[in-house]
Short mmCIF file of C-alpha atoms in Angstrom, two decimals:
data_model
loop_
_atom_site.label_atom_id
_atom_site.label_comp_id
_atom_site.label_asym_id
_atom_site.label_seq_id
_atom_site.Cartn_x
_atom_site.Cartn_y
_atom_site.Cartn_z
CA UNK A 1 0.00 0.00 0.00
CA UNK A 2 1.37 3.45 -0.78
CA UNK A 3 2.49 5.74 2.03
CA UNK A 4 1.21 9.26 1.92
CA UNK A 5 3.90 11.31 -0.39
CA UNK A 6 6.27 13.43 2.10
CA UNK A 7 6.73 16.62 2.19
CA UNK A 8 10.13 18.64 3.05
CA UNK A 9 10.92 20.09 6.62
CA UNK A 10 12.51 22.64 4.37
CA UNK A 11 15.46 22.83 2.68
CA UNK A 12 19.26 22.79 3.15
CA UNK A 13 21.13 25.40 0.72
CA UNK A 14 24.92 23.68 -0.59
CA UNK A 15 26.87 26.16 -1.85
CA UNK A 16 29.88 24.81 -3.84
CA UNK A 17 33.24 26.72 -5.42
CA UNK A 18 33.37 28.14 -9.03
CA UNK A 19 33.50 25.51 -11.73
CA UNK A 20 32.54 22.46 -9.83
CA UNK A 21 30.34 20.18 -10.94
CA UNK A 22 29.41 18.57 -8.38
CA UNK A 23 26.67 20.46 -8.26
CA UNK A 24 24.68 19.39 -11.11
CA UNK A 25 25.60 15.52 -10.85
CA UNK A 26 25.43 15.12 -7.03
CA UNK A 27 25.57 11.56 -6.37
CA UNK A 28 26.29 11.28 -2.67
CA UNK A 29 26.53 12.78 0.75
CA UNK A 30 27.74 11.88 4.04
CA UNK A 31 27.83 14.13 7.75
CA UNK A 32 29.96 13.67 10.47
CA UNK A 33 29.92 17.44 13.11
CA UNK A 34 29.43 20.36 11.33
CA UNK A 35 30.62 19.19 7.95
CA UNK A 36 29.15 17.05 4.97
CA UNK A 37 31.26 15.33 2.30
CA UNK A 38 29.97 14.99 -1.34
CA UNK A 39 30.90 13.45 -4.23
CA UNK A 40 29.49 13.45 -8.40
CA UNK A 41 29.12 11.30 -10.70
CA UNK A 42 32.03 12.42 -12.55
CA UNK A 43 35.67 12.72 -12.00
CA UNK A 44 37.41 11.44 -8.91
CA UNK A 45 37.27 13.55 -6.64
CA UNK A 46 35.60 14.44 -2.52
CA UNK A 47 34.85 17.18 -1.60
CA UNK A 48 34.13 18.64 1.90
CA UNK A 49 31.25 21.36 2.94
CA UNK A 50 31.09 22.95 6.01
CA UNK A 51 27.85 23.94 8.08
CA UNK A 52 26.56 27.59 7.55
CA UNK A 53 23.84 29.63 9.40
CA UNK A 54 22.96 27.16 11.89
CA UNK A 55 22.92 24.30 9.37
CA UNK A 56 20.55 25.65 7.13
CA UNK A 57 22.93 26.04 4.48
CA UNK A 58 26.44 24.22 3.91
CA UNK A 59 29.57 25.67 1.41
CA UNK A 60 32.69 24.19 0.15
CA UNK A 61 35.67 24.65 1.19
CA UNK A 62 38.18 22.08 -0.22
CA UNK A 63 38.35 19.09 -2.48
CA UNK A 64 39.87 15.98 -1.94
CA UNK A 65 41.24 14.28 -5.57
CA UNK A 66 41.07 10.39 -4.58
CA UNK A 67 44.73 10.25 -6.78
CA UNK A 68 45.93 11.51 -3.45
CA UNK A 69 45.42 8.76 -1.58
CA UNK A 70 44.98 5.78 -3.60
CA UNK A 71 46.41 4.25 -6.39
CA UNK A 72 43.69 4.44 -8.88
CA UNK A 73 44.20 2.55 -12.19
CA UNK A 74 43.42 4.46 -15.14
CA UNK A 75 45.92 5.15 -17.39
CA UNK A 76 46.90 8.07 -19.39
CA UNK A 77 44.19 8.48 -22.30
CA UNK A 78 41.66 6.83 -19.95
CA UNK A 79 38.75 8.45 -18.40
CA UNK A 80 39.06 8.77 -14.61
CA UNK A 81 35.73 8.74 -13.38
CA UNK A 82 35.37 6.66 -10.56
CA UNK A 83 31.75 7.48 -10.63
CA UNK A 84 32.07 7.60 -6.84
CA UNK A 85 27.87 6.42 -5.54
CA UNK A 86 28.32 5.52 -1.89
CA UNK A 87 29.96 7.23 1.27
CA UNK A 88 30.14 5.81 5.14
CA UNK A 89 32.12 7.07 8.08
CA UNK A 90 32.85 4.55 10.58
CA UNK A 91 35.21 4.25 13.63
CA UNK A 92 37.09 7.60 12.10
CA UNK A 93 37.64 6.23 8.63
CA UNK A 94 35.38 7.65 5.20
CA UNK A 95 34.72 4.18 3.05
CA UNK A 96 33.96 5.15 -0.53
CA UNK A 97 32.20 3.10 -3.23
CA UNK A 98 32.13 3.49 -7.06
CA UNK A 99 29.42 1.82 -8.99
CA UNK A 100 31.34 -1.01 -10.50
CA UNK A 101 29.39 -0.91 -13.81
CA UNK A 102 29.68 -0.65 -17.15
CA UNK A 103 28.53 3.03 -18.80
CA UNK A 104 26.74 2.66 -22.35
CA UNK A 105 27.26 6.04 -24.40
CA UNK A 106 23.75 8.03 -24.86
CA UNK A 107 22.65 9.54 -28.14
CA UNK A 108 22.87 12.98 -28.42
CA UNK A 109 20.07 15.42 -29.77
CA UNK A 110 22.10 16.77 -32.71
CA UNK A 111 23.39 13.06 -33.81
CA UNK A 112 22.18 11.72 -37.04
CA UNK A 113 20.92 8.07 -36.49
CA UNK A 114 23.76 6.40 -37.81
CA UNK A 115 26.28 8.40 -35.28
CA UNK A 116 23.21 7.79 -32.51
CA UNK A 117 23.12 4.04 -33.03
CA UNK A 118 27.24 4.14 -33.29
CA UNK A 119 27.09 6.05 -29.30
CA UNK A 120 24.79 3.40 -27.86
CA UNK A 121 26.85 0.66 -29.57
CA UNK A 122 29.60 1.71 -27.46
CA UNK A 123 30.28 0.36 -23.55
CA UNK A 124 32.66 2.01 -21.28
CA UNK A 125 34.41 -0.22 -18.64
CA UNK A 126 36.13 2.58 -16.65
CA UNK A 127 38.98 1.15 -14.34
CA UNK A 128 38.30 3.64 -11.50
CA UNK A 129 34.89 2.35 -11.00
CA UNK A 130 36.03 -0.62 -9.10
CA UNK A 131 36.90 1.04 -6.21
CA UNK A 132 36.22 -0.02 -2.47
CA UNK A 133 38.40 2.10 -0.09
CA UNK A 134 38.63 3.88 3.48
CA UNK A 135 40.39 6.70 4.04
CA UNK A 136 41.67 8.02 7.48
CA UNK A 137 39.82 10.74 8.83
CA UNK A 138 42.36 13.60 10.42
CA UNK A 139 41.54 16.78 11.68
CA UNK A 140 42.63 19.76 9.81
CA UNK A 141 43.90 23.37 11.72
CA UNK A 142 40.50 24.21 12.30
CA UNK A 143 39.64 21.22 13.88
CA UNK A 144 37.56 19.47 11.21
CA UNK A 145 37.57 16.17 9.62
CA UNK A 146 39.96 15.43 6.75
CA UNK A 147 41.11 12.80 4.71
CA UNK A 148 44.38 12.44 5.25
CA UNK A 149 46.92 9.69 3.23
CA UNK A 150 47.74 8.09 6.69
CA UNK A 151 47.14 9.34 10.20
CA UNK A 152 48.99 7.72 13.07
CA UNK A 153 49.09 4.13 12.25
CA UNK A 154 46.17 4.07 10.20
CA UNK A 155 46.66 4.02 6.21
CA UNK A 156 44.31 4.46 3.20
CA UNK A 157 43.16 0.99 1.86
CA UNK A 158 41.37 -0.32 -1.17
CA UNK A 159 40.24 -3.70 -2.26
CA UNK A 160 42.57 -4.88 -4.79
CA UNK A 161 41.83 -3.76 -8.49
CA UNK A 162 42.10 -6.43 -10.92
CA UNK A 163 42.45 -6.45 -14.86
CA UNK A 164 38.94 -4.76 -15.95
CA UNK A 165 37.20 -4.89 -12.59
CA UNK A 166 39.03 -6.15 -8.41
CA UNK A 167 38.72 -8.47 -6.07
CA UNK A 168 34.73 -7.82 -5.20
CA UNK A 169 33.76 -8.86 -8.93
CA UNK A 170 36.06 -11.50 -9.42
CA UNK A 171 34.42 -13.48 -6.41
CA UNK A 172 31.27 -12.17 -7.87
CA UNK A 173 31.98 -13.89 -11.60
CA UNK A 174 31.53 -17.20 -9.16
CA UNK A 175 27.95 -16.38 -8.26
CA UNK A 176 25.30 -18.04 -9.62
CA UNK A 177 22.77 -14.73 -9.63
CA UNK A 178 25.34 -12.07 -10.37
CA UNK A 179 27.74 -13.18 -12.45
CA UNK A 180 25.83 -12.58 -16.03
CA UNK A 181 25.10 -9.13 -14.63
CA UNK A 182 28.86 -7.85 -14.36
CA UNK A 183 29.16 -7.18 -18.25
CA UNK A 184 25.70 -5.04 -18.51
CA UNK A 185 25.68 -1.79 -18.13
CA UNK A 186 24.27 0.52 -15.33
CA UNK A 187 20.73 1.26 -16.04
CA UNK A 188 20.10 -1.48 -18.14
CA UNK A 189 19.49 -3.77 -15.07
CA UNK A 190 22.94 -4.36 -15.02
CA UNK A 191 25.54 -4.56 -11.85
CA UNK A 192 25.42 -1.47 -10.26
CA UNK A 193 25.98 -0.50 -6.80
CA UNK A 194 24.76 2.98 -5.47
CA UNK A 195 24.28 2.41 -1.50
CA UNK A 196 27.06 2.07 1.18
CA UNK A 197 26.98 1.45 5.00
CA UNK A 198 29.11 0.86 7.51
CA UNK A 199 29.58 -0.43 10.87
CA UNK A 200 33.32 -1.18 12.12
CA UNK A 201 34.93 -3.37 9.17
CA UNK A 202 31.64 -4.36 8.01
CA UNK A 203 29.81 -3.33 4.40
CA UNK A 204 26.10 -2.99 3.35
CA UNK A 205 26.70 -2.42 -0.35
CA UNK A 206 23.47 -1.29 -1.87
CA UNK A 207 22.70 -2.03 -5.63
CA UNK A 208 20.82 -0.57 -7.90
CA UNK A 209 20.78 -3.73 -10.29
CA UNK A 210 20.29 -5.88 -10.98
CA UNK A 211 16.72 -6.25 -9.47
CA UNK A 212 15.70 -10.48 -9.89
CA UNK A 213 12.05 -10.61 -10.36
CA UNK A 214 11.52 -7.75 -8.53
CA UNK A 215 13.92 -8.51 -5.40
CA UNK A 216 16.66 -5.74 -4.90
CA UNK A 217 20.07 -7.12 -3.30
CA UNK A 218 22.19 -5.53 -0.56
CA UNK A 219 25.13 -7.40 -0.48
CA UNK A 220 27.18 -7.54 2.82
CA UNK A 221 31.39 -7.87 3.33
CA UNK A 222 33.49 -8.03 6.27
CA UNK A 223 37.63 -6.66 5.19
CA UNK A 224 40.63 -7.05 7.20
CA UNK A 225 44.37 -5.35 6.05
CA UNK A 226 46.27 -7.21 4.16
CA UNK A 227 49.29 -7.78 6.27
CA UNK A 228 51.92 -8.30 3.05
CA UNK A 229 50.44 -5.11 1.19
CA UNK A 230 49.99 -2.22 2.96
CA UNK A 231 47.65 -0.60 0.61
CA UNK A 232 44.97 -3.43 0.62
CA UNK A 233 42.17 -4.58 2.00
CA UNK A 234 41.01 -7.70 1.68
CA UNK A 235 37.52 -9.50 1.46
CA UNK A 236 36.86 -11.94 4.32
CA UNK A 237 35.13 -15.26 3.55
CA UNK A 238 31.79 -14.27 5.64
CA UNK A 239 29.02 -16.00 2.96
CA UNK A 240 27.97 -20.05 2.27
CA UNK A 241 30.49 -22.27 0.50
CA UNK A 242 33.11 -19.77 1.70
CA UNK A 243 31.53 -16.96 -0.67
CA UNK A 244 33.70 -13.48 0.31
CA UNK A 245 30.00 -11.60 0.64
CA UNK A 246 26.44 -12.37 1.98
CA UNK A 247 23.62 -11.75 0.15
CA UNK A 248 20.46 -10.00 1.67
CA UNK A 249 17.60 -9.90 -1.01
CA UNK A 250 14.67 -7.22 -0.24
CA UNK A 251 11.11 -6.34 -1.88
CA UNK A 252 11.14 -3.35 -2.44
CA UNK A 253 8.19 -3.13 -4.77
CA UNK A 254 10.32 -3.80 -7.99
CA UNK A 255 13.09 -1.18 -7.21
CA UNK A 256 16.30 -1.03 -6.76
CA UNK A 257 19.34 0.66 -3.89
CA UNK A 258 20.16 4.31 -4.48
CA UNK A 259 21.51 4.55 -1.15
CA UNK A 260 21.93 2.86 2.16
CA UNK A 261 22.16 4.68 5.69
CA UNK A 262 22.49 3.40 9.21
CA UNK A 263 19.64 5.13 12.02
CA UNK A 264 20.65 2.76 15.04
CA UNK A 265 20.76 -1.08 14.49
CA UNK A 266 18.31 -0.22 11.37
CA UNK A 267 19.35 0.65 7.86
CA UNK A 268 17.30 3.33 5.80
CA UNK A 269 16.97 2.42 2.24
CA UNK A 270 16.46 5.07 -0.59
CA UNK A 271 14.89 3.15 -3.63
CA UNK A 272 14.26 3.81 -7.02
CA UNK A 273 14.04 2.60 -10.47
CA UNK A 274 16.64 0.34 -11.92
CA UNK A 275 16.44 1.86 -15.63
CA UNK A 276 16.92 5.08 -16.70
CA UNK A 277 13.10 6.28 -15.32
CA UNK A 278 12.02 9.18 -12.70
CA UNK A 279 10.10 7.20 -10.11
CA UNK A 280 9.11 5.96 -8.18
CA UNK A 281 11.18 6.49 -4.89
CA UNK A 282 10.42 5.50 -1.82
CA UNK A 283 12.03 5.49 1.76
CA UNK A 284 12.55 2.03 3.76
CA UNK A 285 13.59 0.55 6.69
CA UNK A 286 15.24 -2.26 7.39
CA UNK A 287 14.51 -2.80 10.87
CA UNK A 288 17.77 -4.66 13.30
CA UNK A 289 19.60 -5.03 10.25
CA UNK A 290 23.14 -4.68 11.82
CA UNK A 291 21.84 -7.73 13.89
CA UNK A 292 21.77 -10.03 10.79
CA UNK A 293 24.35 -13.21 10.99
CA UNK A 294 23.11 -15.09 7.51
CA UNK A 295 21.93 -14.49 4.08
CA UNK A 296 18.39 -13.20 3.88
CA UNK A 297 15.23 -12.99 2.49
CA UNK A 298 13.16 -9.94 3.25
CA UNK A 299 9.55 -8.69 2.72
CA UNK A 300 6.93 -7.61 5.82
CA UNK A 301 9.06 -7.63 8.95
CA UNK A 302 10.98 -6.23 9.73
CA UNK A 303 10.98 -4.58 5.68
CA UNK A 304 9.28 -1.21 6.73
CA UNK A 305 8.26 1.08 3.61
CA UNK A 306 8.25 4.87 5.06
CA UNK A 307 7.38 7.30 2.82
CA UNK A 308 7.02 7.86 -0.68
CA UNK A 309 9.73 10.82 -2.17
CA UNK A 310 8.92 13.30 -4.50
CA UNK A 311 10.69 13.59 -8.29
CA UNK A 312 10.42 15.64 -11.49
CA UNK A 313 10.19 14.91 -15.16
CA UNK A 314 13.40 14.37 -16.33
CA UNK A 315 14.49 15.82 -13.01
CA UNK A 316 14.81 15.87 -9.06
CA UNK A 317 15.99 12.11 -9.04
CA UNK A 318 16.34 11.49 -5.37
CA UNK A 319 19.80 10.15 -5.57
CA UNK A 320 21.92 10.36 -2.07
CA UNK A 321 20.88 10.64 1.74
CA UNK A 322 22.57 11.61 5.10
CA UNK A 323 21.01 11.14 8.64
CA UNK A 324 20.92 14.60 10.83
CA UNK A 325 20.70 14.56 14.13
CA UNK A 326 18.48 17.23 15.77
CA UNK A 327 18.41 18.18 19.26
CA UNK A 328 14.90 17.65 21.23
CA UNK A 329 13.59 15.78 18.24
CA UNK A 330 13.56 13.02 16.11
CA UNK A 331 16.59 12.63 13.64
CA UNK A 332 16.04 14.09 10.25
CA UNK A 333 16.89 13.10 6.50
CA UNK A 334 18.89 15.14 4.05
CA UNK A 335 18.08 14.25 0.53
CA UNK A 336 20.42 15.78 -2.55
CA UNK A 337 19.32 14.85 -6.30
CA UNK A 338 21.27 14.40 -9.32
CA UNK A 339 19.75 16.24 -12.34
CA UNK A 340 18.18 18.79 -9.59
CA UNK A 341 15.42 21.02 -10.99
CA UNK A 342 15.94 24.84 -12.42
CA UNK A 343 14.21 25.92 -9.44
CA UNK A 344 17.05 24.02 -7.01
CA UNK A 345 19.58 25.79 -8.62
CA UNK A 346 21.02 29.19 -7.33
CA UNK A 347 24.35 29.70 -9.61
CA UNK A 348 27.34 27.22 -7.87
CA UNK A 349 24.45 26.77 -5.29
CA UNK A 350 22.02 23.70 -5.37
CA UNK A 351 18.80 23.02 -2.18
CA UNK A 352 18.71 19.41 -1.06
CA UNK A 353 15.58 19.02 0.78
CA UNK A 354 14.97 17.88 4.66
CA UNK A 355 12.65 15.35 5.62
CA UNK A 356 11.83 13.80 8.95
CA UNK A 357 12.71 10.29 9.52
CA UNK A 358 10.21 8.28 10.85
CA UNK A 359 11.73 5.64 13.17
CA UNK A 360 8.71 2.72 12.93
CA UNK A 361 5.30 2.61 11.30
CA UNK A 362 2.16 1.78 13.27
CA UNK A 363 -0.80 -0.29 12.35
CA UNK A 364 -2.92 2.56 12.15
CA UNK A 365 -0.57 3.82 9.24
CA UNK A 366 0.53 6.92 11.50
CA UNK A 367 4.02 7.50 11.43
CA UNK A 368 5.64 7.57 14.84
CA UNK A 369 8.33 10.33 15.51
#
């Protein structure tokens, strides 16, 4: 049954620096204090806001190339996009996600249709994609939180890349649900993850596809260091048959992960469509998910569907999430959107809207703050 559509607390004003782009391709924000880190869709790079006006409004003040503290491998004459779709900050360390997928070329308005059917003949397998990393999280002269190469005896890790893809989607060619997924692209029901959560050295990776007969898939990792490679991390055999993930599948009405937060022992989903669609998008919960020990199954409880989001046409795609506390009342939601509408944008300057987060849903379909 449909929850009644939400509407915004307000909205939250980010403000980034001349010539970024993060802006317009927003893919993913995280909080920790006063400050939010962001990422886009393009390039490969973080960058860091700080809190303005009481929180109301949040600008940039530095970015954070990834180059700079891992050893990304795209080579000269390759794109490096890491297409960067997940953020978690756990135990002082920021974990970072790119989607692992394929990108097929769109058609252009002004191509004929022989140079439009040549573009969407064409599939991208960028190397920076594959990357699954935490980064230390210093404080800078002001105090703040900073990714730093190496603080103390903590160093910036990555699961080991591997010849068109790493070490998460070569275990993955070995499944028997994902495998023939890894060489379709994003948006075409293909792999594709967009969600990341974190609790000490363990993963919720969120995907947006593929969705199996309508079941979306979190899958969950446990890493340790790799004690012979300093810059590694590697994937722990947590899963049946000594699989190096679990798999937790989810109805979510026939949509898939656009991103994954923790609220407690519970993780708030963000859903939305698999292919390249505006909506729907709705707001779950996954109710003592932190608690779960094996694979899963999930629909009813302890699945919890919250509230419907709103989206444009052609626009407003609800896209990343960060919890906010709020003192003397119940946490809130920040929501940013890639393609955000004319009306979000203010120059360098985009509004992400606020929404309450309801903690549990009551059988007389009130939502309990």
């Amino acid at each position: 049954m449909p929850c009644e559509a939400a509407k915004p607390l307000g909205t939250v004003r980010l403000d980034f620096r001349l010539g970024s782009k993060t802006a317009e391709d927003l893919s993913v924000v995280e909080r920790t204090g006063d400050v939010l880190f962001a990422a886009a869709d393009e390039g490969a790079e973080l960058v860091r806001l700080v809190a303005q006006d009481g929180g109301t409004a949040y600008r940039e003040d530095t970015a954070f190339p990834l180059s700079d503290v891992f050893a990304l491998p795209a080579k000269p004459g390759e794109s490096d996009e890491a297409d960067i779709e997940g953020m978690a900050i756990a135990d002082g360390w920021l974990w970072v996600v790119g989607s692992h997928s394929l990108a097929r070329k769109k058609p252009r308005k002004k191509d004929a249709p022989a140079a439009a059917l040549a573009r969407l003949g064409e599939v991208r397998r960028d190397p920076n994609r594959f990357l699954l990393g935490r980064i230390p999280l210093g404080t800078d002269a002001n105090g703040r939180p900073t990714p730093v190469p190496a603080d103390g005896g903590r160093t910036a890790r990555c699961v080991r890349f591997t010849e068109g893809g790493s070490a998460l989607t070569k275990a993955l060619r070995e499944d028997e649900q994902f495998a023939r997924f890894l060489d379709i692209p994003a948006k075409e029901n293909g792999f594709d993850v967009e969600g990341l959560a974190a609790r000490g050295d363990r993963l919720f990776l969120g995907l947006r596809g593929p969705v199996l007969r309508g079941w979306a898939c979190i899958l969950e990792l446990a890493v340790e260091e790799d004690p012979d490679d300093p810059d590694t991390l590697t994937l722990l055999r947590i899963g049946p048959n000594d699989a190096r993930f679990r798999k937790h599948f989810l109805d979510l009405g026939g949509l898939g992960i656009r991103e994954l937060t923790f609220d407690g022992e519970d993780l708030v989903i963000l859903a939305g469509p698999t292919m390249d669609l505006d909506g729907p998008v709705t707001l779950w919960r996954w109710t003592g998910a932190q608690g779960a020990t094996d694979e899963s199954i999930l629909r009813g409880d302890p699945l919890v569907r919250l509230l419907d989001l709103p989206y444009g046409d052609g626009t407003d795609h609800a896209e990343g999430i960060a919890r906010i506390p709020r003192s003397g009342a119940a946490p809130a939601l920040l929501v940013v959107y890639d393609s955000p509408d004319p009306s979000r944008q203010h120059g360098t300057s985009v509004d992400a809207d606020l929404f309450a987060l309801p903690s549990r849903y009551d059988p007389a379909n009130s939502f309990l703050a």
